[in-house]
Amino acid sequence: KESQAEKFQRQHMDPDTSTVTASYCNEMMKRRNMTVGQCKPVNTFIHEPLPDVQVICFQGNVTCKNGKPNCHQSSSKMRITDCRLKKGSKYPKCDYQTQQLQKSIIVACECVQYETVDFDGSV
Ligand code: CPA
């Protein structure tokens, strides 16, 4: 079974893409299985090396949106792509808006190997 850390990587990691096209989110949301059964409404891809994302677990501790205490904010800005389902888009035709941003990100980390398990936002 897919672990929480593996799920985070499938949903949020894309280190090798530097420039994204307008169709990036439509292609990636499908390729990474986030358009199965329903269109996932919002999802962020991170274009930085995995180790640079994993060390966020040792950076600034913040409260998660769900009130849990295990979120961490990156000390540096990261290259990310924000994917948002367009208004009027209806499953199974998942049509996303693609927006490239450079922002500090917030992730949740869990003990075992202290790995990133949730993308909590960008600020
Ligand atoms: P995901 O990373 O799979 O916010 C809902 C989803 O939208 C979330 O999906 C992230 C994504 N999103 C995004 N970019 C944004 C805003 C939202 O990509 N700008 O996280 C969901 C999974 O993580 C669930 O299995 C529950 C788990 N989870 C949530 N908070 C957690 C916490 N504090 N500790 C451990 N697991 C947590």
Short mmCIF file of C-alpha atoms and ligand atoms in Angstrom, two decimals:
data_model
loop_
_atom_site.label_atom_id
_atom_site.label_comp_id
_atom_site.label_asym_id
_atom_site.label_seq_id
_atom_site.Cartn_x
_atom_site.Cartn_y
_atom_site.Cartn_z
CA LYS A 1 0.00 0.00 0.00
CA GLU A 2 1.10 3.56 -0.72
CA SER A 3 2.54 5.23 2.41
CA GLN A 4 1.64 8.80 3.38
CA ALA A 5 5.13 9.92 2.34
CA GLU A 6 4.81 8.17 -1.05
CA LYS A 7 1.39 9.80 -1.53
CA PHE A 8 2.93 13.22 -0.79
CA GLN A 9 5.58 12.63 -3.43
CA ARG A 10 3.05 11.45 -6.02
CA GLN A 11 0.74 14.40 -5.42
CA HIS A 12 3.20 17.23 -4.77
CA MET A 13 6.73 16.53 -6.07
CA ASP A 14 7.86 17.45 -9.59
CA PRO A 15 11.51 18.52 -9.19
CA ASP A 16 12.50 18.20 -12.85
CA THR A 17 10.07 20.70 -14.39
CA SER A 18 11.25 24.33 -14.35
CA THR A 19 8.92 26.02 -16.82
CA VAL A 20 5.29 24.97 -16.98
CA THR A 21 2.85 25.40 -19.85
CA ALA A 22 -0.84 26.30 -19.63
CA SER A 23 -1.78 22.62 -19.96
CA TYR A 24 0.60 21.52 -17.15
CA CYS A 25 -2.09 21.00 -14.50
CA ASN A 26 -4.51 19.19 -16.82
CA GLU A 27 -1.73 16.74 -17.79
CA MET A 28 -0.14 16.34 -14.36
CA MET A 29 -3.34 16.01 -12.34
CA LYS A 30 -4.33 13.14 -14.64
CA ARG A 31 -0.88 11.53 -14.81
CA ARG A 32 -0.55 11.55 -11.00
CA ASN A 33 -3.99 9.96 -10.52
CA MET A 34 -5.78 12.93 -8.96
CA THR A 35 -8.67 12.80 -11.44
CA VAL A 36 -9.86 9.29 -10.51
CA GLY A 37 -13.46 9.17 -9.22
CA GLN A 38 -13.50 12.96 -8.86
CA CYS A 39 -11.40 15.98 -9.82
CA LYS A 40 -9.19 16.99 -6.84
CA PRO A 41 -10.16 20.70 -6.46
CA VAL A 42 -6.77 22.23 -5.47
CA ASN A 43 -3.26 20.76 -5.65
CA THR A 44 0.25 22.22 -5.54
CA PHE A 45 3.31 20.77 -7.30
CA ILE A 46 6.78 21.63 -5.95
CA HIS A 47 9.66 22.09 -8.42
CA GLU A 48 12.56 21.67 -6.00
CA PRO A 49 14.75 18.63 -5.16
CA LEU A 50 13.17 16.19 -2.66
CA PRO A 51 15.88 16.68 0.00
CA ASP A 52 15.21 20.45 -0.04
CA VAL A 53 11.54 19.72 0.69
CA GLN A 54 12.25 17.08 3.34
CA VAL A 55 14.41 19.48 5.39
CA ILE A 56 11.38 21.77 5.80
CA CYS A 57 10.44 19.32 8.59
CA PHE A 58 13.35 20.86 10.55
CA GLN A 59 12.41 24.48 9.76
CA GLY A 60 9.90 26.86 11.37
CA ASN A 61 7.13 25.07 13.26
CA VAL A 62 3.59 26.41 12.64
CA THR A 63 0.06 25.23 13.40
CA CYS A 64 -1.61 23.34 10.53
CA LYS A 65 -4.92 24.49 9.02
CA ASN A 66 -6.61 21.56 10.79
CA GLY A 67 -5.24 22.70 14.19
CA LYS A 68 -2.57 19.97 14.43
CA PRO A 69 0.85 21.14 15.64
CA ASN A 70 3.06 19.31 13.10
CA CYS A 71 3.31 21.82 10.25
CA HIS A 72 6.52 23.53 9.10
CA GLN A 73 7.11 26.58 6.91
CA SER A 74 10.04 26.64 4.47
CA SER A 75 12.66 29.26 5.30
CA SER A 76 13.23 29.92 1.59
CA LYS A 77 10.82 30.53 -1.24
CA MET A 78 10.20 27.58 -3.52
CA ARG A 79 9.17 27.21 -7.15
CA ILE A 80 5.64 25.81 -7.10
CA THR A 81 2.68 25.38 -9.44
CA ASP A 82 -0.82 25.92 -8.09
CA CYS A 83 -3.52 23.85 -9.83
CA ARG A 84 -7.14 24.88 -9.32
CA LEU A 85 -10.21 23.32 -10.90
CA LYS A 86 -11.88 25.88 -13.17
CA LYS A 87 -15.43 26.93 -12.37
CA GLY A 88 -17.85 24.89 -14.45
CA SER A 89 -15.40 22.02 -14.94
CA LYS A 90 -17.33 18.78 -14.45
CA TYR A 91 -15.94 15.28 -13.77
CA PRO A 92 -14.66 13.39 -15.74
CA LYS A 93 -13.50 16.45 -17.71
CA CYS A 94 -11.18 17.94 -15.08
CA ASP A 95 -10.08 21.35 -16.38
CA TYR A 96 -7.47 23.19 -14.28
CA GLN A 97 -6.03 26.66 -14.09
CA THR A 98 -2.20 26.54 -13.96
CA GLN A 99 -0.33 29.21 -11.99
CA GLN A 100 3.44 29.29 -11.43
CA LEU A 101 4.45 30.91 -8.15
CA GLN A 102 7.51 31.40 -5.97
CA LYS A 103 6.45 31.25 -2.33
CA SER A 104 7.32 29.87 1.07
CA ILE A 105 5.41 26.61 1.58
CA ILE A 106 3.87 24.87 4.59
CA VAL A 107 3.93 21.08 4.92
CA ALA A 108 2.88 18.61 7.63
CA CYS A 109 5.49 16.12 8.85
CA GLU A 110 5.00 12.81 10.66
CA CYS A 111 7.35 11.08 13.07
CA VAL A 112 8.45 7.59 11.91
CA GLN A 113 11.00 8.86 9.36
CA TYR A 114 9.90 12.46 9.85
CA GLU A 115 8.67 12.87 6.32
CA THR A 116 6.36 15.31 4.60
CA VAL A 117 2.79 13.98 4.47
CA ASP A 118 0.54 16.96 3.67
CA PHE A 119 0.80 20.15 1.66
CA ASP A 120 -0.77 22.73 3.98
CA GLY A 121 -0.43 25.94 1.96
CA SER A 122 1.87 28.65 0.70
CA VAL A 123 2.41 32.15 2.12
P1 CPA B 1 -3.02 16.26 0.63
O1 CPA B 1 -1.67 16.86 0.51
O2 CPA B 1 -3.27 14.93 0.01
O3 CPA B 1 -6.12 20.69 1.68
C1 CPA B 1 -6.69 19.57 1.08
C2 CPA B 1 -5.76 18.99 0.01
O4 CPA B 1 -5.48 19.99 -0.96
C3 CPA B 1 -4.42 18.52 0.57
O5 CPA B 1 -4.16 17.23 0.04
C4 CPA B 1 -3.41 19.52 0.04
C5 CPA B 1 -4.08 20.16 -1.13
N1 CPA B 1 -3.73 21.57 -1.26
C6 CPA B 1 -2.64 21.91 -2.03
N2 CPA B 1 -2.29 23.23 -2.18
C7 CPA B 1 -3.01 24.19 -1.56
C8 CPA B 1 -4.10 23.86 -0.77
C9 CPA B 1 -4.44 22.54 -0.63
O6 CPA B 1 -1.97 21.01 -2.58
N3 CPA B 1 -2.64 25.46 -1.72
O7 CPA B 1 -3.31 16.19 2.16
C10 CPA B 1 -4.36 15.45 2.67
C11 CPA B 1 -3.82 14.31 3.51
O8 CPA B 1 -2.92 14.77 4.52
C12 CPA B 1 -4.92 13.59 4.23
O9 CPA B 1 -4.63 12.19 4.14
C13 CPA B 1 -4.83 14.06 5.66
C14 CPA B 1 -3.36 14.38 5.80
N4 CPA B 1 -3.09 15.49 6.75
C15 CPA B 1 -3.63 16.71 6.76
N5 CPA B 1 -3.12 17.44 7.77
C16 CPA B 1 -2.23 16.65 8.40
C17 CPA B 1 -1.38 16.81 9.52
N6 CPA B 1 -1.31 17.95 10.20
N7 CPA B 1 -0.60 15.79 9.87
C18 CPA B 1 -0.64 14.62 9.19
N8 CPA B 1 -1.42 14.39 8.13
C19 CPA B 1 -2.21 15.40 7.75
#
